[in-house]
Amino acid sequence: MKNISSSFLKYILGASCFFISFGSVAQKTSKDSIDYKVNLLLQKMTLEEKVGQMNQYNGFWEVTGPAPKEGNAKLKYEHLKMGWVGSVLNVKGTENVRKLQEIVVKESRLGIPLLFGFDVIHGHKTLSPIPLGEAASWDLVAIEKSARVAAIEASAVGINWTFAPMVDISRDARWGRVMEGAGEDPYLGSKIGVARVKGFQGDDLSANNTIAATAKHFAAYGFAESGKDYNTVDVGTSTLYNIIFPPFKAVVENDVKTVMNSFNVINGIPSTANKFLQRDILKGKWGFKGFVISDWGSGMEMVDHGFAKDLTEAAELSANAGSDMDMESYAYITHLKALVESGKVRMSVIDDAVKRILTVKFELGLFDDPYKYCDAKREKELIYHPDHQAAALDMAKKSIVLLKNSNDLLPLKKSQKKIAVIGALANDKNSPLGSWRIGSDDSSAVSFLEGFKKYTTNYKYAKGADLITEPATFINELKINETDISGFNEAIQLAKQSEVVIMVLGEHGFQSGEGRSRAKIDLPGVQQQLLEAIYKVNKNIVLVLMNGRPLAIPWADKNIPAILETWQLGSQTGNAIAQVLFGDYNPGGKLPMTFPKSVGQVPIYYNHYSTGRPGPKPEVFWSHYGDESTKPLYPFGYGLSYTKFEYSNLTITAAEQATIKVSVMVKNTGKIAGEEVTQLYIHDKVASVVRPIKELKGFKKFMLNPGESKVVEFVLTEAELGFYNNEGVFTVEAGDFDVMVGTNSEQGLSGKLSIK
Ligand code: NOJ
């Protein structure tokens, strides 16, 4: 297990280090450089003004309504005027943004423009699928485009900073925020995180249609114990370095401008006051040059955690640990000045934070034109633009995963007679927008039925049962219908008279998202009961699932012939699903997260360790359950197509030093064109730190016509073959690896390679 990191790699690193330092020397000497301008401005600032830059307020109110002078919100006019506010969140609309910007620019002493932050998570007005759905496309170009569209719309309403992408890896389907991430895998998650950052930030951050991105939540928020949001995190070093950190590191390397810390404690230290995370790893080892924003009130919450005795101490601990801007704790604006004066927080800490914040403002071009995002004409033209709707439709189709299709029940014939559509979600224009759509308009999705109607009139609809009993809101607990089955009979009668039944079932859009964890991850309410009741009278069912997390649906998998996973697909939901159901689009999505058979299996994920007793064995002494399989319902990377792909000719050859080429032949053996995502997994068989039984290290998405073949090639380098040891050092060890290339994490061709 000798470490064989090549001298070639060191040479490359040496060269880039030289380059970086040369670049920064050159920058410092130029009067046009941002560094120079930031330093000049900093010299003019009072301590109060510096602390002001580190303060972010919520402005969840209409500036065009009550004037800031009168507003009862915490966002005080006086504070803006004094230069005590560096950023606001949740203010949108060119008129509103302009009004606030004008106060700071015209009335404050130094006129430093504000950053306007907003949760632009899967679109702003036009909504794409929820991020977990987008991740199922494995299509980096489409995902980047989706973020680009989101940035165009958000910037058109005055926003210059999004709190996305969430790059938290999670293995727990109970956690509501899995909807906001890219699933369970660090390799896929890194690629998607980078695509999203590129989409938001574009090639030129100073353009008026690009916005600063935020990688969140640093770190380990996705490992909340028992999937309960905000809960304690307890992860080992290897998981931290190899699973949780990689997507953050990848986006930092791709110049993400800000990082948000997280609500959780990790090893007993809240992230907001975690020096190891923010100073040693993020700003130290990774050389992050942007700034860290706290999560909402996460500074203040350290009092409840039992880490800070009061808000003053919370301010001291978080500033010293490298949390540069305070979102909604009022800790910095209230206490930081005194803490500097008493010597508890050094001026250099403040200066470093303020420089980072000002740098992003300069990079956005706000000092050149603070109103660059405030063009009312552009706002009117761009929101809900037809091009954005087209991109959302494309993304939605690509996000759909075909889970089961016995006897080729799908696609439906356009001439199909007597179709029953059943389920409250089929007629819902709100739920498919998913969680995190505060910039958009309620009930603005094309519902399932609206899309379906465009294809056929040969259908009848029956709701069957309500999913919720009271209107859903972003902040309140949902009220799920657990008892009312009075609509069942009508649906049963309809199913009896129909040739095929489409059942649109799943979760409400507000059953996942922040604060929306579930202990049960089956079909909520009376929907399972409804499904079984319909099945009794008509077995020809297509189950269209809408959900924000993996669901445990073993009964449906066993009994229902066709199942389509559609997540929450956003604005274009109904159009996308109809195109797939009627075969105008061949689904090619693959699951970015394992679907369990039952909630008791959770956390269940493909890249687990072996254990010393992997089994199966005839006796009980192996790692398993007595009452449930150890296998998932659908594995990571799984997804079918209306066509079939055949794999052959796996070839593994050593190429240049420390570079290995892997290729495989893929053939479309079906009757229609389709897209496949070929996935490459490795298993490092013996290592100084145990390696997972499988790790995704490459994927390629491509289209094949019927009968067409393609040689799909991958290159494995040290970056793919190495891992982080428990000292956090990246290492490549000699030894044997299994290689698997195939259609999902469980099916493929296997080979071997060795590193000497
Ligand atoms: C709390 C969430 O955890 C975070 O992701 C979000 O960006 C902020 N609230 C702001 O809304």
mmCIF file of N, CA and C and ligand atoms in Angstrom, residues 89-90 118-119 121 163-164 166 177 180 216-217 221 230 260-261 263 294-296 327 436 438 514, ligand 1:
data_model
loop_
_atom_site.group_PDB
_atom_site.id
_atom_site.type_symbol
_atom_site.label_atom_id
_atom_site.label_comp_id
_atom_site.label_asym_id
_atom_site.label_seq_id
_atom_site.Cartn_x
_atom_site.Cartn_y
_atom_site.Cartn_z
ATOM 1 N N LEU A 89 -31.619 39.954 2.445
ATOM 2 C CA LEU A 89 -32.149 38.811 1.714
ATOM 3 C C LEU A 89 -33.653 38.917 1.620
ATOM 4 N N ASN A 90 -34.172 38.244 0.643
ATOM 5 C CA ASN A 90 -35.614 38.169 0.419
ATOM 6 C C ASN A 90 -36.269 39.462 -0.043
ATOM 7 N N PHE A 118 -30.985 35.777 -2.230
ATOM 8 C CA PHE A 118 -32.305 35.146 -2.344
ATOM 9 C C PHE A 118 -32.095 33.647 -2.579
ATOM 10 N N ASP A 119 -33.050 32.855 -2.127
ATOM 11 C CA ASP A 119 -32.962 31.415 -2.384
ATOM 12 C C ASP A 119 -33.497 31.101 -3.779
ATOM 13 N N ILE A 121 -33.359 28.507 -6.027
ATOM 14 C CA ILE A 121 -32.886 27.125 -5.847
ATOM 15 C C ILE A 121 -33.099 26.282 -7.098
ATOM 16 N N PHE A 163 -28.541 31.682 -2.797
ATOM 17 C CA PHE A 163 -28.071 30.727 -1.794
ATOM 18 C C PHE A 163 -28.188 29.315 -2.366
ATOM 19 N N ALA A 164 -27.502 29.072 -3.410
ATOM 20 C CA ALA A 164 -27.503 27.774 -4.078
ATOM 21 C C ALA A 164 -26.179 27.674 -4.839
ATOM 22 N N MET A 166 -27.068 23.842 -3.096
ATOM 23 C CA MET A 166 -26.848 23.020 -1.909
ATOM 24 C C MET A 166 -26.061 21.803 -2.370
ATOM 25 N N ARG A 177 -34.570 17.859 3.133
ATOM 26 C CA ARG A 177 -33.786 18.673 2.206
ATOM 27 C C ARG A 177 -33.058 17.852 1.158
ATOM 28 N N GLU A 180 -33.245 19.212 -2.247
ATOM 29 C CA GLU A 180 -32.488 20.399 -2.662
ATOM 30 C C GLU A 180 -31.069 20.074 -3.139
ATOM 31 N N LYS A 216 -23.628 25.405 -0.081
ATOM 32 C CA LYS A 216 -24.109 25.240 1.294
ATOM 33 C C LYS A 216 -24.438 23.782 1.548
ATOM 34 N N HIS A 217 -24.473 23.341 2.779
ATOM 35 C CA HIS A 217 -24.254 24.035 4.033
ATOM 36 C C HIS A 217 -23.014 23.411 4.645
ATOM 37 N N TYR A 221 -24.395 18.988 6.994
ATOM 38 C CA TYR A 221 -25.814 19.198 7.328
ATOM 39 C C TYR A 221 -26.682 18.029 6.835
ATOM 40 N N TYR A 230 -32.005 19.857 11.139
ATOM 41 C CA TYR A 230 -31.266 20.630 12.149
ATOM 42 C C TYR A 230 -30.612 19.754 13.227
ATOM 43 N N MET A 260 -22.048 28.952 2.575
ATOM 44 C CA MET A 260 -22.891 29.121 3.769
ATOM 45 C C MET A 260 -22.557 28.021 4.768
ATOM 46 N N ASN A 261 -22.415 28.406 6.032
ATOM 47 C CA ASN A 261 -22.192 27.349 7.017
ATOM 48 C C ASN A 261 -23.533 26.730 7.409
ATOM 49 N N PHE A 263 -26.464 24.662 10.243
ATOM 50 C CA PHE A 263 -27.106 24.721 11.553
ATOM 51 C C PHE A 263 -26.546 23.687 12.540
ATOM 52 N N SER A 294 -23.341 33.048 7.365
ATOM 53 C CA SER A 294 -23.927 32.091 8.324
ATOM 54 C C SER A 294 -25.254 31.617 7.752
ATOM 55 N N ASP A 295 -25.801 30.537 8.283
ATOM 56 C CA ASP A 295 -27.178 30.230 7.927
ATOM 57 C C ASP A 295 -28.088 31.091 8.815
ATOM 58 N N TRP A 296 -29.339 31.077 8.503
ATOM 59 C CA TRP A 296 -30.317 31.964 9.148
ATOM 60 C C TRP A 296 -30.292 31.784 10.680
ATOM 61 N N MET A 327 -26.254 36.210 9.025
ATOM 62 C CA MET A 327 -27.621 36.265 8.512
ATOM 63 C C MET A 327 -28.600 36.184 9.688
ATOM 64 N N TRP A 436 -39.180 25.348 -2.036
ATOM 65 C CA TRP A 436 -38.258 26.400 -2.469
ATOM 66 C C TRP A 436 -38.683 27.037 -3.777
ATOM 67 N N ILE A 438 -40.092 30.394 -3.553
ATOM 68 C CA ILE A 438 -40.614 31.630 -2.990
ATOM 69 C C ILE A 438 -40.579 32.798 -3.973
ATOM 70 N N GLU A 514 -36.938 22.395 3.650
ATOM 71 C CA GLU A 514 -36.434 22.694 4.996
ATOM 72 C C GLU A 514 -37.502 22.448 6.061
HETATM 73 C C1 NOJ B 1 -32.144 28.607 5.971
HETATM 74 C C2 NOJ B 1 -31.667 27.561 5.011
HETATM 75 O O1 NOJ B 1 -31.032 26.517 5.710
HETATM 76 C C3 NOJ B 1 -30.721 28.106 3.966
HETATM 77 O O2 NOJ B 1 -30.410 27.090 3.059
HETATM 78 C C4 NOJ B 1 -31.333 29.287 3.296
HETATM 79 O O3 NOJ B 1 -30.507 29.738 2.259
HETATM 80 C C5 NOJ B 1 -31.570 30.357 4.343
HETATM 81 N N1 NOJ B 1 -32.511 29.867 5.331
HETATM 82 C C6 NOJ B 1 -32.095 31.656 3.748
HETATM 83 O O4 NOJ B 1 -33.394 31.519 3.350
#
